[in-house]
Amino acid sequence: MKKKECLPPKIKSLLGRGLGKKEKAQAEAAAGVFFVVFLSILLYSLLQIEVYRASALYLEDALAASNLASAIIDIEEYGSTQNLIIGDPLLAFDRYTTALKGNLNLDDSWQCENKRMISGRVEVIDYVIYNCVKEKIYACRVGEEGILASWEGTLGQERAPNGILVESTGVYSEITFPVEGILGVCTQARKGKLVDIVAND
């Protein structure tokens, strides 16, 4: 024996005769509201992507300028051997942090005034000096505590942490910072830059 479906009479009558004018108007209004909300989210996302792109370019320029400001060439070494060497890594790092704070407009707690670009504290997570002499590379990683590590490499084989080949004396630095995205969600971003002080483009 088949089971009979028991639907209330009102629903049965609606199903039997289809949507009326009132129901059609409500469906169209709901579709319109959905379209407006969807379009708003899409436009906001595109605007956010454009802000990220502009911020990335600005940060790259600020890192390049800070790296160059820290590249203090040993004049005596250059005068006697013609080798471009960054002589004092600790002084170079100190000049880098000072230049970075100025270029990014950071306060003493390393916070940026422009919260749309950088939403919180900026931290330097890597600073490496690459001194090239003939076919050798003498690399030195420096931090607030002093020289953290030093090593030798071969010219044409050593790469900076961002994957760029080291071709002559230069400086690599990398920072991390929070960025506020869509719906107030914060993500931690990183930006690194290698500056070749001989042939920087």
mmCIF file of C-alpha atoms in Angstrom:
data_model
loop_
_atom_site.group_PDB
_atom_site.id
_atom_site.type_symbol
_atom_site.label_atom_id
_atom_site.label_comp_id
_atom_site.label_asym_id
_atom_site.label_seq_id
_atom_site.Cartn_x
_atom_site.Cartn_y
_atom_site.Cartn_z
ATOM 1 C CA MET A 1 0.000 0.000 0.000
ATOM 2 C CA LYS A 2 1.307 3.448 -1.003
ATOM 3 C CA LYS A 3 1.803 6.159 1.545
ATOM 4 C CA LYS A 4 -0.064 9.343 0.755
ATOM 5 C CA GLU A 5 1.764 12.644 1.106
ATOM 6 C CA CYS A 6 -0.036 14.998 3.387
ATOM 7 C CA LEU A 7 0.660 18.610 2.507
ATOM 8 C CA PRO A 8 -1.218 21.494 4.019
ATOM 9 C CA PRO A 9 -3.902 22.826 1.667
ATOM 10 C CA LYS A 10 -2.200 26.246 1.315
ATOM 11 C CA ILE A 11 1.085 24.701 0.059
ATOM 12 C CA LYS A 12 -0.833 22.365 -2.245
ATOM 13 C CA SER A 13 -2.647 25.279 -3.817
ATOM 14 C CA LEU A 14 0.626 27.232 -4.280
ATOM 15 C CA LEU A 15 2.296 24.247 -5.898
ATOM 16 C CA GLY A 16 -0.657 23.641 -8.099
ATOM 17 C CA ARG A 17 -0.971 27.145 -9.540
ATOM 18 C CA GLY A 18 2.779 28.247 -9.572
ATOM 19 C CA LEU A 19 4.095 31.624 -8.445
ATOM 20 C CA GLY A 20 1.820 34.616 -8.414
ATOM 21 C CA LYS A 21 2.724 38.252 -9.102
ATOM 22 C CA LYS A 22 3.584 38.924 -5.463
ATOM 23 C CA GLU A 23 5.876 35.891 -5.228
ATOM 24 C CA LYS A 24 7.594 36.800 -8.530
ATOM 25 C CA ALA A 25 8.251 40.327 -7.277
ATOM 26 C CA GLN A 26 9.722 38.969 -4.044
ATOM 27 C CA ALA A 27 11.972 36.555 -5.989
ATOM 28 C CA GLU A 28 13.176 39.368 -8.272
ATOM 29 C CA ALA A 29 13.865 41.635 -5.282
ATOM 30 C CA ALA A 30 15.860 38.860 -3.557
ATOM 31 C CA ALA A 31 17.865 38.250 -6.748
ATOM 32 C CA GLY A 32 18.528 42.007 -7.030
ATOM 33 C CA VAL A 33 19.749 42.244 -3.441
ATOM 34 C CA PHE A 34 21.988 39.190 -3.940
ATOM 35 C CA PHE A 35 23.463 40.757 -7.114
ATOM 36 C CA VAL A 36 24.186 44.076 -5.348
ATOM 37 C CA VAL A 37 25.852 42.299 -2.398
ATOM 38 C CA PHE A 38 27.917 40.113 -4.746
ATOM 39 C CA LEU A 39 28.989 43.142 -6.816
ATOM 40 C CA SER A 40 29.950 45.066 -3.646
ATOM 41 C CA ILE A 41 32.123 42.192 -2.375
ATOM 42 C CA LEU A 42 33.771 41.844 -5.791
ATOM 43 C CA LEU A 43 34.553 45.575 -6.014
ATOM 44 C CA TYR A 44 35.899 45.618 -2.443
ATOM 45 C CA SER A 45 38.133 42.623 -3.219
ATOM 46 C CA LEU A 46 39.500 44.266 -6.375
ATOM 47 C CA LEU A 47 40.167 47.483 -4.454
ATOM 48 C CA GLN A 48 41.955 45.506 -1.710
ATOM 49 C CA ILE A 49 44.140 43.738 -4.306
ATOM 50 C CA GLU A 50 45.072 47.114 -5.800
ATOM 51 C CA VAL A 51 46.000 48.435 -2.325
ATOM 52 C CA TYR A 52 48.193 45.338 -1.757
ATOM 53 C CA ARG A 53 49.889 45.850 -5.130
ATOM 54 C CA ALA A 54 50.624 49.522 -4.425
ATOM 55 C CA SER A 55 51.875 48.644 -0.916
ATOM 56 C CA ALA A 56 54.175 45.935 -2.306
ATOM 57 C CA LEU A 57 55.776 48.402 -4.745
ATOM 58 C CA TYR A 58 56.182 51.023 -2.023
ATOM 59 C CA LEU A 59 57.736 48.498 0.373
ATOM 60 C CA GLU A 60 60.109 47.206 -2.297
ATOM 61 C CA ASP A 61 61.325 50.753 -2.988
ATOM 62 C CA ALA A 62 61.696 51.433 0.754
ATOM 63 C CA LEU A 63 63.733 48.235 1.231
ATOM 64 C CA ALA A 64 65.961 49.031 -1.773
ATOM 65 C CA ALA A 65 66.635 52.567 -0.490
ATOM 66 C CA SER A 66 67.353 51.270 3.037
ATOM 67 C CA ASN A 67 69.727 48.592 1.710
ATOM 68 C CA LEU A 68 71.620 51.180 -0.329
ATOM 69 C CA ALA A 69 71.802 53.553 2.649
ATOM 70 C CA SER A 70 73.463 50.802 4.691
ATOM 71 C CA ALA A 71 76.109 49.919 2.068
ATOM 72 C CA ILE A 72 79.077 51.754 3.605
ATOM 73 C CA ILE A 73 82.026 51.034 1.318
ATOM 74 C CA ASP A 74 85.503 50.597 2.836
ATOM 75 C CA ILE A 75 87.330 53.432 1.044
ATOM 76 C CA GLU A 76 90.830 52.253 2.047
ATOM 77 C CA GLU A 77 90.134 48.768 0.687
ATOM 78 C CA TYR A 78 88.782 50.193 -2.550
ATOM 79 C CA GLY A 79 91.731 52.571 -2.907
ATOM 80 C CA SER A 80 94.327 49.826 -2.538
ATOM 81 C CA THR A 81 92.627 46.810 -4.221
ATOM 82 C CA GLN A 82 89.705 48.253 -6.257
ATOM 83 C CA ASN A 83 87.398 45.848 -4.385
ATOM 84 C CA LEU A 84 84.000 47.194 -3.298
ATOM 85 C CA ILE A 85 83.628 45.873 0.249
ATOM 86 C CA ILE A 86 81.073 46.793 2.936
ATOM 87 C CA GLY A 87 83.576 47.078 5.751
ATOM 88 C CA ASP A 88 81.623 47.304 9.033
ATOM 89 C CA PRO A 89 78.577 44.975 9.144
ATOM 90 C CA LEU A 90 77.335 46.241 12.520
ATOM 91 C CA LEU A 91 77.463 49.885 11.435
ATOM 92 C CA ALA A 92 75.786 48.900 8.160
ATOM 93 C CA PHE A 93 72.940 47.165 10.027
ATOM 94 C CA ASP A 94 72.521 50.172 12.329
ATOM 95 C CA ARG A 95 72.273 52.498 9.320
ATOM 96 C CA TYR A 96 69.838 50.100 7.663
ATOM 97 C CA THR A 97 67.410 50.114 10.608
ATOM 98 C CA THR A 98 67.566 53.912 10.849
ATOM 99 C CA ALA A 99 66.916 54.278 7.110
ATOM 100 C CA LEU A 100 64.101 51.704 7.161
ATOM 101 C CA LYS A 101 62.306 53.495 9.997
ATOM 102 C CA GLY A 102 62.507 56.751 8.055
ATOM 103 C CA ASN A 103 61.518 55.253 4.688
ATOM 104 C CA LEU A 104 58.464 53.459 6.110
ATOM 105 C CA ASN A 105 57.574 56.310 8.493
ATOM 106 C CA LEU A 106 57.742 54.055 11.573
ATOM 107 C CA ASP A 107 57.626 55.259 15.164
ATOM 108 C CA ASP A 108 59.934 54.084 17.978
ATOM 109 C CA SER A 109 57.865 50.914 18.491
ATOM 110 C CA TRP A 110 58.190 50.134 14.758
ATOM 111 C CA GLN A 111 54.517 50.823 14.048
ATOM 112 C CA CYS A 112 53.420 52.525 10.824
ATOM 113 C CA GLU A 113 51.072 55.521 10.857
ATOM 114 C CA ASN A 114 49.397 54.283 7.654
ATOM 115 C CA LYS A 115 47.428 51.290 8.986
ATOM 116 C CA ARG A 116 45.988 50.501 5.544
ATOM 117 C CA MET A 117 49.465 49.568 4.349
ATOM 118 C CA ILE A 118 50.992 48.083 7.521
ATOM 119 C CA SER A 119 48.586 47.193 10.332
ATOM 120 C CA GLY A 120 51.076 46.487 13.114
ATOM 121 C CA ARG A 121 54.710 46.121 14.116
ATOM 122 C CA VAL A 122 57.392 45.741 11.441
ATOM 123 C CA GLU A 123 60.172 43.240 12.186
ATOM 124 C CA VAL A 124 63.480 42.771 10.375
ATOM 125 C CA ILE A 125 63.848 39.015 9.962
ATOM 126 C CA ASP A 126 66.909 38.925 7.700
ATOM 127 C CA TYR A 127 69.817 41.208 6.819
ATOM 128 C CA VAL A 128 72.725 39.776 4.821
ATOM 129 C CA ILE A 129 75.786 41.497 3.374
ATOM 130 C CA TYR A 130 77.429 39.896 0.343
ATOM 131 C CA ASN A 131 81.021 41.044 -0.270
ATOM 132 C CA CYS A 132 82.376 39.840 -3.618
ATOM 133 C CA VAL A 133 86.123 39.591 -4.194
ATOM 134 C CA LYS A 134 87.132 38.078 -7.548
ATOM 135 C CA GLU A 135 85.383 34.667 -7.690
ATOM 136 C CA LYS A 136 84.583 34.494 -3.965
ATOM 137 C CA ILE A 137 81.591 35.720 -1.946
ATOM 138 C CA TYR A 138 81.999 36.524 1.744
ATOM 139 C CA ALA A 139 78.515 36.631 3.267
ATOM 140 C CA CYS A 140 77.585 37.884 6.708
ATOM 141 C CA ARG A 141 74.172 37.707 8.376
ATOM 142 C CA VAL A 142 73.662 40.482 10.940
ATOM 143 C CA GLY A 143 70.967 41.060 13.559
ATOM 144 C CA GLU A 144 70.360 43.252 16.586
ATOM 145 C CA GLU A 145 72.544 40.882 18.626
ATOM 146 C CA GLY A 146 75.506 41.309 16.257
ATOM 147 C CA ILE A 147 76.936 38.974 13.622
ATOM 148 C CA LEU A 148 74.795 35.850 13.591
ATOM 149 C CA ALA A 149 76.597 33.863 10.892
ATOM 150 C CA SER A 150 79.231 34.229 8.191
ATOM 151 C CA TRP A 151 80.184 31.958 5.307
ATOM 152 C CA GLU A 152 82.012 31.818 1.991
ATOM 153 C CA GLY A 153 80.500 31.055 -1.377
ATOM 154 C CA THR A 154 81.387 31.035 -5.050
ATOM 155 C CA LEU A 155 80.401 33.880 -7.346
ATOM 156 C CA GLY A 156 77.669 32.715 -9.707
ATOM 157 C CA GLN A 157 76.435 30.010 -7.328
ATOM 158 C CA GLU A 158 75.287 31.918 -4.234
ATOM 159 C CA ARG A 159 71.651 32.980 -4.057
ATOM 160 C CA ALA A 160 69.920 35.389 -1.683
ATOM 161 C CA PRO A 161 67.026 34.015 0.431
ATOM 162 C CA ASN A 162 64.535 35.305 -2.185
ATOM 163 C CA GLY A 163 66.226 33.165 -4.872
ATOM 164 C CA ILE A 164 68.014 35.978 -6.736
ATOM 165 C CA LEU A 165 71.573 35.188 -7.855
ATOM 166 C CA VAL A 166 74.269 37.287 -6.138
ATOM 167 C CA GLU A 167 76.444 38.767 -8.893
ATOM 168 C CA SER A 168 78.418 41.412 -7.018
ATOM 169 C CA THR A 169 78.688 43.124 -3.629
ATOM 170 C CA GLY A 170 75.226 43.822 -2.285
ATOM 171 C CA VAL A 171 72.775 43.747 0.597
ATOM 172 C CA TYR A 172 69.684 41.595 1.145
ATOM 173 C CA SER A 173 67.037 42.409 3.731
ATOM 174 C CA GLU A 174 63.645 40.982 4.581
ATOM 175 C CA ILE A 175 60.875 42.271 6.810
ATOM 176 C CA THR A 176 57.611 40.862 8.118
ATOM 177 C CA PHE A 177 54.517 42.890 9.003
ATOM 178 C CA PRO A 178 50.755 42.403 9.529
ATOM 179 C CA VAL A 179 48.315 43.527 6.825
ATOM 180 C CA GLU A 180 44.593 43.923 7.407
ATOM 181 C CA GLY A 181 42.559 42.356 4.625
ATOM 182 C CA ILE A 182 38.932 41.782 3.751
ATOM 183 C CA LEU A 183 36.492 41.842 6.695
ATOM 184 C CA GLY A 184 39.287 42.926 9.066
ATOM 185 C CA VAL A 185 41.228 39.651 8.826
ATOM 186 C CA CYS A 186 44.941 40.241 9.552
ATOM 187 C CA THR A 187 47.632 38.227 7.786
ATOM 188 C CA GLN A 188 51.394 38.283 8.273
ATOM 189 C CA ALA A 189 53.165 39.438 5.104
ATOM 190 C CA ARG A 190 56.864 39.242 4.171
ATOM 191 C CA LYS A 191 58.916 41.317 1.776
ATOM 192 C CA GLY A 192 62.552 40.782 0.818
ATOM 193 C CA LYS A 193 64.880 42.663 -1.523
ATOM 194 C CA LEU A 194 68.448 42.133 -2.794
ATOM 195 C CA VAL A 195 70.252 45.300 -3.872
ATOM 196 C CA ASP A 196 73.369 45.011 -6.000
ATOM 197 C CA ILE A 197 75.391 48.158 -5.273
ATOM 198 C CA VAL A 198 77.426 47.782 -8.470
ATOM 199 C CA ALA A 199 74.722 47.228 -11.067
ATOM 200 C CA ASN A 200 71.418 47.970 -9.358
ATOM 201 C CA ASP A 201 68.452 48.299 -11.752
#
